[in-house]
Coordinates of C-alpha atoms in Angstrom, one line a residue:
Chain A
M1 CA 0.0 0.0 0.0
I2 CA 1.4 3.4 -1.0
E3 CA -0.1 6.5 0.5
A4 CA 0.7 10.0 -0.8
Q5 CA -0.5 13.0 1.1
G6 CA -0.2 16.5 -0.5
L7 CA 3.0 15.3 -2.3
T8 CA 4.8 18.3 -3.9
K9 CA 8.1 18.6 -5.7
R10 CA 9.4 22.0 -6.9
Y11 CA 12.5 22.5 -9.0
G12 CA 13.1 26.2 -8.7
P13 CA 10.1 28.0 -10.3
T14 CA 8.7 24.8 -11.9
T15 CA 6.4 22.5 -9.9
A16 CA 6.9 19.0 -11.2
V17 CA 4.5 17.4 -8.7
D18 CA 1.7 19.6 -7.3
D19 CA -0.1 18.6 -4.2
M20 CA -0.8 15.0 -5.2
S21 CA -2.7 12.7 -2.8
F22 CA -3.6 9.1 -3.7
T23 CA -3.5 5.6 -2.3
V24 CA -2.3 2.6 -4.2
H25 CA -4.0 -0.6 -2.9
P26 CA -2.7 -4.2 -2.8
G27 CA -4.1 -7.0 -4.9
R28 CA -4.5 -5.1 -8.1
V29 CA -2.5 -3.4 -10.8
T30 CA -2.7 0.4 -10.5
G31 CA -1.7 2.3 -13.5
F32 CA -0.1 5.7 -13.2
L33 CA -1.0 7.3 -16.5
G34 CA -0.1 10.7 -17.9
P35 CA 1.7 12.5 -20.6
N36 CA 5.5 12.9 -20.5
G37 CA 6.5 15.5 -18.0
A38 CA 3.4 15.0 -15.9
G39 CA 5.5 14.1 -12.8
K40 CA 5.1 10.3 -12.8
S41 CA 8.8 9.5 -12.5
T42 CA 9.4 12.2 -9.9
T43 CA 6.5 10.9 -7.8
M44 CA 7.9 7.4 -8.0
R45 CA 11.4 8.6 -7.0
M46 CA 9.9 10.3 -4.0
V47 CA 8.1 7.1 -2.9
V48 CA 11.5 5.3 -2.5
G49 CA 13.2 8.4 -1.0
L50 CA 15.5 9.2 -4.0
D51 CA 14.0 12.6 -4.3
R52 CA 13.0 14.6 -1.3
P53 CA 9.5 16.1 -1.4
S54 CA 9.3 19.9 -1.2
D55 CA 6.1 19.4 0.7
G56 CA 3.8 16.6 1.8
A57 CA 4.8 13.0 2.4
V58 CA 4.5 9.5 1.1
T59 CA 4.5 6.2 2.9
V60 CA 4.8 2.6 1.9
N61 CA 3.0 0.1 4.1
G62 CA 2.6 2.7 6.7
R63 CA 6.1 4.0 7.0
H64 CA 8.6 6.2 5.1
Y65 CA 10.5 4.0 2.8
S66 CA 13.8 4.7 4.5
Q67 CA 12.4 3.6 7.9
H68 CA 11.8 0.0 6.9
R69 CA 14.3 -2.5 8.3
A70 CA 14.5 -4.4 5.0
P71 CA 13.5 -1.9 2.3
L72 CA 14.0 -4.3 -0.6
Q73 CA 11.4 -6.6 1.0
E74 CA 8.9 -3.8 1.1
V75 CA 9.4 -2.3 -2.3
G76 CA 11.0 -3.4 -5.5
V77 CA 11.5 -0.6 -7.9
L78 CA 12.4 -0.2 -11.5
L79 CA 13.1 3.5 -11.9
D80 CA 14.9 3.5 -15.2
A81 CA 16.8 0.8 -17.0
K82 CA 20.0 2.8 -16.8
A83 CA 20.4 2.7 -13.0
V84 CA 23.1 0.1 -13.3
H85 CA 26.9 0.4 -13.6
T86 CA 27.7 -0.3 -17.2
G87 CA 31.0 -2.0 -16.4
R88 CA 29.5 -4.7 -14.2
T89 CA 27.8 -7.9 -15.4
A90 CA 24.1 -8.4 -14.9
R91 CA 24.7 -11.2 -12.4
N92 CA 27.3 -9.3 -10.4
H93 CA 25.0 -6.3 -10.3
L94 CA 22.2 -8.5 -8.8
R95 CA 24.6 -10.1 -6.4
A96 CA 25.7 -6.8 -5.1
M97 CA 22.1 -5.6 -4.7
A98 CA 21.2 -8.9 -3.0
A99 CA 24.1 -8.6 -0.6
T100 CA 22.6 -5.5 1.0
H101 CA 19.8 -7.6 2.4
G102 CA 21.6 -11.0 2.8
I103 CA 19.6 -12.4 -0.1
S104 CA 21.0 -15.7 -1.4
T105 CA 22.8 -16.2 -4.7
K106 CA 20.1 -18.9 -5.4
R107 CA 17.5 -16.1 -5.5
V108 CA 19.8 -14.1 -7.8
D109 CA 19.8 -17.0 -10.3
E110 CA 16.0 -17.4 -9.8
V111 CA 15.3 -13.8 -10.9
I112 CA 17.8 -14.1 -13.8
E113 CA 15.9 -17.1 -15.0
M114 CA 12.5 -15.5 -14.4
T115 CA 13.3 -12.5 -16.5
G116 CA 14.9 -14.4 -19.3
L117 CA 18.4 -13.1 -18.8
T118 CA 20.2 -16.4 -18.4
S119 CA 22.2 -16.2 -21.6
V120 CA 23.5 -12.6 -21.0
A121 CA 23.8 -12.8 -17.2
N122 CA 27.6 -12.8 -17.4
K123 CA 27.9 -10.0 -19.9
R124 CA 28.6 -6.5 -19.0
V125 CA 25.5 -4.3 -18.8
G126 CA 27.1 -1.6 -21.0
G127 CA 26.4 -3.8 -24.1
F128 CA 22.7 -4.4 -23.2
S129 CA 19.8 -3.3 -25.4
L130 CA 17.1 -1.1 -23.8
G131 CA 14.9 -4.2 -23.6
M132 CA 17.5 -6.3 -21.7
G133 CA 18.2 -3.3 -19.5
Q134 CA 14.5 -3.3 -18.6
R135 CA 14.5 -7.0 -17.9
L136 CA 17.5 -6.5 -15.6
G137 CA 15.7 -3.6 -13.8
I138 CA 12.7 -5.8 -13.3
A139 CA 14.9 -8.7 -12.0
S140 CA 16.4 -6.2 -9.6
A141 CA 13.0 -5.1 -8.4
L142 CA 11.9 -8.7 -7.8
L143 CA 15.0 -9.7 -5.9
G144 CA 13.6 -9.1 -2.4
D145 CA 10.2 -10.7 -3.2
P146 CA 8.7 -7.4 -2.3
Q147 CA 5.2 -6.7 -1.1
T148 CA 5.1 -3.6 -3.3
L149 CA 6.4 -3.1 -6.9
I150 CA 6.9 0.2 -8.5
L151 CA 7.7 0.0 -12.2
D152 CA 8.3 3.2 -14.1
E153 CA 7.6 2.7 -17.8
P154 CA 8.4 -1.1 -17.7
V155 CA 7.4 -1.8 -21.3
N156 CA 9.7 0.9 -22.8
G157 CA 12.0 -0.7 -25.3
L158 CA 10.5 -4.2 -25.0
D159 CA 9.6 -6.2 -28.0
P160 CA 6.0 -7.5 -28.3
E161 CA 6.8 -10.7 -26.5
G162 CA 8.4 -8.7 -23.7
V163 CA 5.3 -6.4 -23.5
L164 CA 3.1 -9.4 -23.1
W165 CA 5.4 -10.9 -20.5
V166 CA 5.3 -7.7 -18.4
R167 CA 1.5 -7.6 -18.7
N168 CA 1.1 -11.1 -17.4
L169 CA 3.8 -10.7 -14.8
T170 CA 2.2 -7.6 -13.3
K171 CA -1.2 -9.2 -13.2
Y172 CA 0.2 -12.3 -11.6
L173 CA 2.1 -10.3 -9.0
A174 CA -1.1 -8.4 -8.1
S175 CA -3.0 -11.7 -7.9
Q176 CA -0.6 -12.8 -5.2
G177 CA -1.8 -9.9 -3.1
R178 CA 1.0 -7.5 -3.9
T179 CA 0.7 -3.8 -4.5
V180 CA 1.7 -3.1 -8.2
F181 CA 2.1 0.5 -9.3
L182 CA 2.9 0.9 -12.9
S183 CA 3.5 4.0 -14.9
S184 CA 3.1 4.6 -18.5
H185 CA 2.2 7.2 -21.1
L186 CA 0.6 4.6 -23.3
M187 CA -3.1 4.4 -22.6
S188 CA -3.5 1.3 -24.8
E189 CA -1.1 -0.6 -22.6
M190 CA -2.8 0.6 -19.5
A191 CA -6.2 -0.4 -20.8
L192 CA -4.9 -4.0 -21.1
T193 CA -2.9 -4.2 -17.9
A194 CA -4.3 -2.0 -15.2
D195 CA -7.3 -2.6 -13.0
H196 CA -7.3 0.9 -11.5
L197 CA -6.0 4.2 -12.9
I198 CA -4.5 7.3 -11.4
V199 CA -4.4 9.8 -14.3
V200 CA -2.0 12.7 -13.9
G201 CA -1.2 15.8 -15.9
R202 CA 1.2 18.7 -15.1
G203 CA 1.8 17.2 -11.6
R204 CA -1.8 17.0 -10.6
V205 CA -4.1 14.0 -10.1
L206 CA -6.9 14.3 -12.8
A207 CA -8.7 11.0 -12.1
D208 CA -8.3 8.2 -9.6
A209 CA -10.8 5.4 -10.4
P210 CA -11.2 1.9 -11.8
V211 CA -10.4 1.7 -15.5
A212 CA -14.1 1.1 -16.4
D213 CA -15.1 4.2 -14.5
V214 CA -12.5 6.4 -16.1
V215 CA -13.7 5.3 -19.5
A216 CA -17.4 5.8 -18.6
G217 CA -16.6 9.2 -17.1
A218 CA -15.5 10.4 -20.5
S219 CA -18.4 12.4 -22.0
G220 CA -20.6 9.3 -21.7
A221 CA -21.7 6.9 -24.4
K222 CA -23.2 8.1 -27.7
V223 CA -25.7 6.5 -30.1
R224 CA -25.4 7.0 -33.8
V225 CA -28.7 7.1 -35.7
R226 CA -29.2 7.3 -39.5
S227 CA -32.7 8.0 -40.6
P228 CA -34.4 9.4 -43.8
Q229 CA -36.6 11.4 -41.3
A230 CA -33.7 12.7 -39.3
D231 CA -35.2 16.1 -38.8
A232 CA -38.4 14.7 -37.2
L233 CA -36.3 12.3 -35.1
E234 CA -34.1 15.1 -33.9
E235 CA -37.1 17.1 -32.9
L236 CA -38.6 14.1 -31.1
L237 CA -35.5 13.3 -29.1
R238 CA -34.8 16.9 -28.2
H239 CA -38.3 17.2 -27.0
A240 CA -37.7 14.1 -24.8
G241 CA -34.6 15.9 -23.3
A242 CA -31.7 14.1 -25.0
A243 CA -28.7 16.0 -26.4
V244 CA -28.6 15.6 -30.2
I245 CA -26.1 16.7 -32.8
A246 CA -26.8 16.5 -36.5
T247 CA -23.4 15.6 -37.8
E248 CA -24.4 15.4 -41.5
P249 CA -27.7 15.3 -43.3
G250 CA -29.6 12.2 -42.2
L251 CA -27.2 11.3 -39.4
L252 CA -27.6 12.1 -35.7
E253 CA -25.4 11.6 -32.6
V254 CA -27.5 11.2 -29.5
M255 CA -26.1 11.6 -26.0
G256 CA -27.8 10.6 -22.7
R257 CA -30.0 7.9 -24.3
S258 CA -29.3 4.2 -24.9
A259 CA -29.7 2.6 -28.3
E260 CA -32.8 0.8 -27.1
Q261 CA -34.5 4.1 -25.9
V262 CA -33.7 5.8 -29.2
G263 CA -35.1 2.8 -31.2
D264 CA -38.3 2.6 -29.1
A265 CA -38.9 6.3 -29.4
A266 CA -38.5 6.1 -33.2
A267 CA -40.8 3.1 -33.5
S268 CA -43.6 4.6 -31.4
A269 CA -43.4 7.7 -33.6
G270 CA -43.5 5.6 -36.8
L271 CA -40.1 6.8 -38.0
S272 CA -37.9 4.5 -39.9
L273 CA -34.2 3.9 -39.0
H274 CA -31.4 2.9 -41.3
E275 CA -28.7 2.6 -38.7
L276 CA -28.7 2.5 -34.9
T277 CA -25.2 2.1 -33.4
P278 CA -24.1 2.5 -29.8
V279 CA -20.7 4.2 -29.7
S280 CA -18.8 3.6 -26.5
S281 CA -15.9 5.9 -25.7
S282 CA -12.5 4.3 -25.3
L283 CA -9.9 4.8 -22.6
E284 CA -8.1 6.8 -25.3
D285 CA -10.9 9.3 -25.6
A286 CA -11.1 9.5 -21.8
Y287 CA -7.4 10.0 -21.5
L288 CA -7.2 12.7 -24.2
Q289 CA -10.1 14.5 -22.7
L290 CA -8.6 14.4 -19.2
T291 CA -5.2 15.5 -20.3
A292 CA -6.1 17.9 -23.1
D293 CA -5.2 21.0 -21.1
E294 CA -2.4 19.3 -19.2
V295 CA 0.0 18.2 -21.9
E296 CA 3.4 19.8 -21.3
Y297 CA 4.8 19.4 -24.8
H298 CA 2.2 20.1 -27.5
S299 CA 2.9 18.8 -30.9
T300 CA 2.2 20.9 -33.9
A301 CA -0.4 19.5 -36.3
F302 CA 1.0 18.2 -39.6
G303 CA 0.6 20.4 -42.6
T304 CA 1.1 23.7 -40.7
E305 CA 3.4 26.3 -42.2
T306 CA 6.4 25.6 -40.1
I307 CA 6.5 21.9 -41.0
S308 CA 5.6 22.1 -44.7
G309 CA 7.6 25.2 -45.2
A310 CA 10.8 24.4 -43.4
E311 CA 11.2 20.7 -44.3
P312 CA 12.1 20.9 -48.0
A313 CA 14.5 23.8 -47.4
N314 CA 16.4 21.8 -44.8
Q315 CA 16.6 18.7 -46.9
G316 CA 17.8 20.7 -49.8
A317 CA 20.6 22.3 -47.7
S318 CA 21.8 19.0 -46.3
R319 CA 22.1 17.2 -49.5
Chain Z
M1 CA -6.9 -20.7 -7.5
T2 CA -10.4 -21.0 -6.0
A3 CA -12.4 -17.7 -5.5
A4 CA -9.2 -15.7 -5.7
T5 CA -11.1 -12.7 -6.9
A6 CA -13.8 -12.8 -4.2
T7 CA -11.5 -12.5 -1.2
P8 CA -8.4 -10.4 -1.5
V9 CA -5.3 -12.5 -1.2
R10 CA -2.9 -11.5 1.6
F11 CA 0.6 -11.5 0.3
Q12 CA 3.0 -14.1 1.7
P13 CA 6.7 -13.5 1.0
S14 CA 8.5 -16.7 0.2
V15 CA 12.1 -15.5 -0.2
A16 CA 14.5 -15.2 2.8
V17 CA 15.4 -11.5 3.2
R18 CA 17.3 -10.2 6.1
P19 CA 17.2 -6.6 7.5
Q20 CA 19.5 -4.1 5.9
S21 CA 22.7 -3.6 8.0
F22 CA 26.1 -2.0 7.8
G23 CA 27.8 -5.3 7.5
R24 CA 25.6 -6.3 4.6
T25 CA 26.3 -2.9 3.0
V26 CA 30.0 -3.5 3.3
H27 CA 29.5 -6.9 1.7
S28 CA 27.7 -5.4 -1.2
E29 CA 30.3 -2.7 -1.6
W30 CA 33.0 -5.4 -1.5
I31 CA 31.3 -7.2 -4.4
K32 CA 30.9 -4.0 -6.3
F33 CA 34.5 -3.0 -5.8
W34 CA 35.9 -6.2 -7.3
T35 CA 33.4 -6.5 -10.2
V36 CA 34.5 -3.5 -12.2
R37 CA 37.6 -3.6 -14.3
S38 CA 38.9 -0.2 -13.2
T39 CA 39.7 -1.7 -9.8
I40 CA 42.0 -4.3 -11.3
W41 CA 43.7 -1.8 -13.6
T42 CA 44.4 0.8 -10.9
L43 CA 45.6 -1.8 -8.4
V44 CA 47.9 -3.5 -11.0
A45 CA 49.2 0.0 -11.9
T46 CA 49.8 0.8 -8.3
V47 CA 51.9 -2.3 -7.6
G48 CA 53.7 -2.0 -10.9
V49 CA 54.7 1.6 -10.4
M50 CA 55.7 1.0 -6.7
V51 CA 57.9 -2.0 -7.5
G52 CA 59.3 -0.5 -10.7
I53 CA 60.3 2.8 -9.1
S54 CA 61.8 1.1 -6.1
M55 CA 64.0 -0.9 -8.4
L56 CA 64.9 2.2 -10.4
A57 CA 65.8 4.1 -7.2
A58 CA 67.9 1.2 -6.0
W59 CA 69.7 0.8 -9.3
G60 CA 70.1 4.6 -9.6
S61 CA 71.5 5.0 -6.1
S62 CA 74.0 2.1 -6.7
I63 CA 75.5 3.8 -9.7
E64 CA 75.3 7.2 -7.9
A65 CA 73.0 8.6 -10.6
V66 CA 70.7 9.6 -7.7
D67 CA 71.8 11.5 -4.7
A68 CA 71.4 8.8 -2.1
G69 CA 72.3 11.1 0.7
S70 CA 75.0 10.4 3.2
G71 CA 75.5 7.3 5.4
P72 CA 73.9 3.9 5.0
M73 CA 70.6 3.9 3.1
N74 CA 67.3 3.2 4.8
T75 CA 65.5 0.5 2.9
A76 CA 62.1 2.0 4.0
Q77 CA 62.9 5.0 1.8
L78 CA 63.5 2.7 -1.1
L79 CA 60.2 0.8 -0.6
S80 CA 58.1 4.0 -0.7
A81 CA 60.1 5.6 -3.6
G82 CA 57.2 5.2 -5.9
Y83 CA 54.5 6.9 -3.8
Q84 CA 54.2 10.0 -6.0
M85 CA 53.2 8.0 -9.1
A86 CA 51.3 5.3 -7.1
Q87 CA 49.1 7.9 -5.4
L88 CA 47.8 8.9 -8.8
A89 CA 46.5 5.4 -9.6
I90 CA 45.1 5.3 -6.0
A91 CA 43.4 8.6 -6.5
V92 CA 41.8 7.4 -9.7
L93 CA 40.5 4.3 -7.9
G94 CA 39.2 6.5 -5.0
V95 CA 37.3 8.8 -7.4
L96 CA 35.9 6.0 -9.5
T97 CA 34.6 4.0 -6.5
I98 CA 32.0 6.7 -6.0
A99 CA 31.8 8.9 -9.1
G100 CA 31.4 5.8 -11.3
E101 CA 28.0 5.2 -9.7
Y102 CA 26.9 8.7 -10.5
S103 CA 28.1 8.7 -14.1
T104 CA 26.3 5.4 -14.8
G105 CA 23.2 6.0 -12.7
M106 CA 24.0 3.0 -10.4
I107 CA 23.7 5.3 -7.4
R108 CA 19.9 5.2 -7.7
S109 CA 19.9 1.5 -7.3
T110 CA 22.4 1.7 -4.5
L111 CA 20.4 4.3 -2.6
A112 CA 17.1 2.5 -3.2
A113 CA 18.6 -0.6 -1.4
V114 CA 20.2 1.5 1.4
P115 CA 17.9 4.5 1.8
R116 CA 19.7 5.8 4.8
R117 CA 22.4 6.7 2.4
V118 CA 25.3 7.6 4.6
P119 CA 26.2 4.0 5.4
V120 CA 26.9 3.6 1.7
L121 CA 29.6 6.2 1.9
T122 CA 31.1 4.7 5.0
A123 CA 31.0 1.2 3.6
K124 CA 32.7 2.2 0.4
A125 CA 35.4 4.2 2.2
F126 CA 35.9 1.2 4.4
V127 CA 36.4 -1.3 1.6
L128 CA 38.5 1.2 -0.4
S129 CA 40.9 2.1 2.4
G130 CA 41.2 -1.6 3.5
V131 CA 42.1 -2.7 0.0
V132 CA 44.5 0.2 -0.5
A133 CA 46.3 -0.6 2.8
G134 CA 46.6 -4.2 1.7
I135 CA 47.9 -3.4 -1.7
S136 CA 50.4 -1.0 -0.2
L137 CA 51.8 -3.8 2.0
V138 CA 51.9 -6.2 -0.9
S139 CA 53.8 -3.5 -3.0
M140 CA 56.3 -3.0 -0.3
A141 CA 57.0 -6.7 0.2
L142 CA 57.4 -7.1 -3.6
S143 CA 59.6 -4.0 -3.7
Y144 CA 61.8 -5.4 -0.9
V145 CA 62.3 -8.6 -2.8
A146 CA 62.9 -6.9 -6.1
T147 CA 65.5 -4.5 -4.7
M148 CA 67.4 -7.2 -2.8
P149 CA 70.2 -7.4 -5.4
W150 CA 71.2 -3.8 -4.5
H151 CA 70.8 -3.9 -0.8
E152 CA 74.4 -5.0 -0.1
D153 CA 75.9 -2.4 -2.5
L154 CA 73.8 0.4 -0.9
G155 CA 74.5 -0.7 2.6
A156 CA 70.7 -0.6 3.0
T157 CA 69.3 -1.6 6.4
F158 CA 65.8 -2.4 7.4
D159 CA 65.3 -2.3 11.1
L160 CA 61.7 -2.0 12.3
T161 CA 62.8 -1.4 15.9
N162 CA 64.2 1.9 14.6
G163 CA 61.5 4.5 15.2
E164 CA 62.0 6.3 11.9
T165 CA 62.1 3.2 9.9
L166 CA 58.9 1.9 11.5
R167 CA 57.2 5.3 10.9
M168 CA 58.2 5.3 7.3
T169 CA 57.0 1.7 6.8
V170 CA 53.6 2.1 8.3
G171 CA 53.5 5.5 6.7
L172 CA 53.1 4.3 3.2
P173 CA 49.8 2.3 3.7
L174 CA 48.6 5.1 5.9
Y175 CA 49.4 7.8 3.4
L176 CA 47.9 6.0 0.4
M177 CA 44.8 5.1 2.4
A178 CA 44.3 8.8 3.2
I179 CA 44.9 9.8 -0.4
A180 CA 42.3 7.2 -1.6
A181 CA 39.8 8.5 1.0
F182 CA 40.6 12.1 0.0
A183 CA 40.0 11.4 -3.7
F184 CA 36.9 9.4 -2.7
A185 CA 35.5 12.4 -0.8
I186 CA 36.1 14.7 -3.8
G187 CA 34.4 12.2 -6.1
A188 CA 31.4 12.1 -3.7
L189 CA 31.2 15.8 -3.6
L190 CA 31.5 16.5 -7.4
R191 CA 29.5 13.3 -8.4
H192 CA 31.2 13.4 -11.8
S193 CA 34.2 11.1 -12.7
A194 CA 36.0 13.4 -15.1
A195 CA 35.6 16.5 -13.0
A196 CA 36.7 14.8 -9.8
L197 CA 39.7 13.1 -11.5
T198 CA 40.8 16.4 -12.9
A199 CA 40.5 18.1 -9.6
V200 CA 42.3 15.5 -7.6
I201 CA 45.1 14.8 -10.0
A202 CA 45.7 18.5 -10.7
L203 CA 45.9 19.2 -7.0
L204 CA 48.3 16.3 -6.2
L205 CA 50.5 16.5 -9.3
V206 CA 50.5 20.1 -10.2
I207 CA 49.0 22.6 -7.9
E208 CA 50.7 21.5 -4.7
N209 CA 54.1 21.3 -6.3
V210 CA 53.8 24.6 -8.1
L211 CA 52.5 26.5 -5.0
M212 CA 55.5 25.3 -3.0
L213 CA 57.7 27.3 -5.3
I214 CA 55.8 30.5 -5.4
P215 CA 57.4 33.1 -3.1
V216 CA 54.2 34.9 -2.1
R217 CA 53.8 35.1 1.7
A218 CA 50.1 34.0 1.7
I219 CA 50.9 31.0 -0.5
E220 CA 53.9 30.1 1.6
L221 CA 51.7 30.0 4.7
I222 CA 49.0 27.8 3.1
S223 CA 51.2 25.4 1.1
P224 CA 52.4 23.2 4.0
F225 CA 48.8 22.5 4.9
L226 CA 47.8 21.2 1.5
P227 CA 46.8 17.5 1.7
S228 CA 49.7 15.8 0.0
S229 CA 52.4 18.3 1.1
A230 CA 51.4 17.7 4.7
G231 CA 50.7 14.0 4.6
R232 CA 53.7 12.9 2.6
R233 CA 56.0 14.0 5.4
L234 CA 55.2 10.7 7.1
L235 CA 57.2 9.0 4.3
F236 CA 60.3 11.2 4.6
D237 CA 63.5 10.4 6.6
A238 CA 65.1 13.1 8.7
E239 CA 67.4 14.1 5.9
T240 CA 64.6 14.6 3.3
L241 CA 62.5 16.5 5.9
E242 CA 65.4 18.9 6.5
A243 CA 66.0 19.3 2.8
T244 CA 62.3 20.1 2.2
D245 CA 62.2 22.5 5.1
A246 CA 65.2 24.3 3.7
I247 CA 63.4 25.3 0.5
T248 CA 60.0 26.1 2.1
K249 CA 59.3 29.1 4.2
G250 CA 55.9 28.2 5.9
A251 CA 55.2 26.0 8.9
H252 CA 57.4 23.0 9.3
L253 CA 55.1 20.2 10.5
S254 CA 56.4 17.1 12.1
P255 CA 55.7 13.9 10.2
W256 CA 52.7 12.9 12.3
E257 CA 51.4 16.5 12.5
G258 CA 51.5 16.6 8.7
Y259 CA 49.6 13.3 8.5
A260 CA 47.0 14.6 11.0
V261 CA 46.5 17.6 8.6
L262 CA 45.8 15.2 5.7
V263 CA 43.4 13.2 7.8
A264 CA 41.7 16.4 8.8
W265 CA 41.2 17.2 5.1
V266 CA 39.7 13.7 4.6
L267 CA 37.4 14.0 7.6
V268 CA 36.1 17.5 6.8
L269 CA 35.5 16.7 3.1
G270 CA 34.0 13.4 4.0
A271 CA 31.6 15.0 6.5
V272 CA 30.5 17.6 3.9
A273 CA 30.1 14.8 1.3
A274 CA 27.9 12.9 3.8
I275 CA 25.7 15.9 4.5
M276 CA 25.3 16.6 0.8
L277 CA 24.5 13.0 0.1
R278 CA 21.6 13.2 2.6
R279 CA 20.3 16.5 1.3
R280 CA 20.6 16.1 -2.5
D281 CA 18.2 14.3 -4.7
A282 CA 19.8 11.2 -6.2

């Protein structure tokens, strides 16, 4: 269980984490979702005491991380794949980490096998790909068989097989009653992996709810209706109190009514329908809606003057 | 797997994990120390330089290419002849022991495992100085054996019941340990391998030796208290001490006073490094 209370981190004039309060519960995968620069990594570093909060506090299983007698048994953490000395072999890195808590070499070999690193265990980490680095980071996090796992962008750099592996692993770890806290900026990945979501943007918590609720909370479901008598149907539904948008001639989008209600209303008024489709919003919609105003680095739309104008000139100059 | 979703599972750890302790931190640092190649390189360089320069000094003295001073030669002086070059390798080792963790990002893994932080610094310093003391003794033993062919020619004597000989003999491991710890503290403060290496080597190799020769009163007063200038007096025999004092105008520290000054540098810088380690984000 991770509990953050008014957690704040300021770097000079910028506030990376702004008064965040949340609780991460055991027994399920909690996704920490937000655009780049939203303060996810900073928050996770504060949980394990690597960064000192400017204000507020965060505890793991009721105590500050540093006050636990065996921190690696409480929390296993993957902060970034590059938190390893490049000149040391993977196995020696894990041996050194294990030694701080008297963890046996047998366990070291166990996590090496679990993470599929057996063939490269005696190679120096400097030559590792990003994916192998991630696996080593996860191996390191699992070393102390911790109650709580904090994984910052664990699928970064993994191949599809690795992504699937992380997905199954995190679900399995949560099913054992562990607290699993997983960050990502990829909503598609979160939709598949997480049970619960904490959505953040610009250092603030935007939503803290089960995945299904976050999705449902996004503008609600819509019903698409095609009818040759669209004007009459629009009139009818408006009169009944539904929100209706005529997107093109003969096509309506109805909010606040189910497909059944729309169909029944049309039937009782003797209006014919050519299409009646419930359109549920995706996590992607929900996420984009939540974070629309909170994205730190806005991308420019394609086809704007800067892109279309500058590109050919640059290419011409470099060739 | 019956009804696992209905009732929340209480997590049961199945791996033996012991509490974090200083002894375990030392063990971890010991593993880390020996599993990077820079350790082996710098230690081999230290031994090679120490033995090589001892042999050169013995050979040079025997053909009178080097001013061997008057009277019978003290073997202890021969054994520590390579300290100036060896201290550079030792300084590199000291800096890399800590700064290498910052330049690679390893420090975040280290501090996540030992979140009280300061024990990491102490454990590293402990392993480093222990190994440096050991390697110094090994170097001296090898130097003794390697210079044996010249001992008779030089009339060299090695009598550990003689106070000065004993002081010079224990002086080498003590001096190199302190230099290693000094470089380590600089590395911990600067958190950057290249910057710390430049700072330490420039100080030991250039700045101290150049300052000694600048006839400005303020510099003359400070110069004897610089880390190496003060500490290395522990390695000098009476004759060398006199010769050094003759060309310097500032304070003339006794060998042990000089060493105490070097240790004070280490302790102050180490304390500042520990405070900074606690305060700064990793």
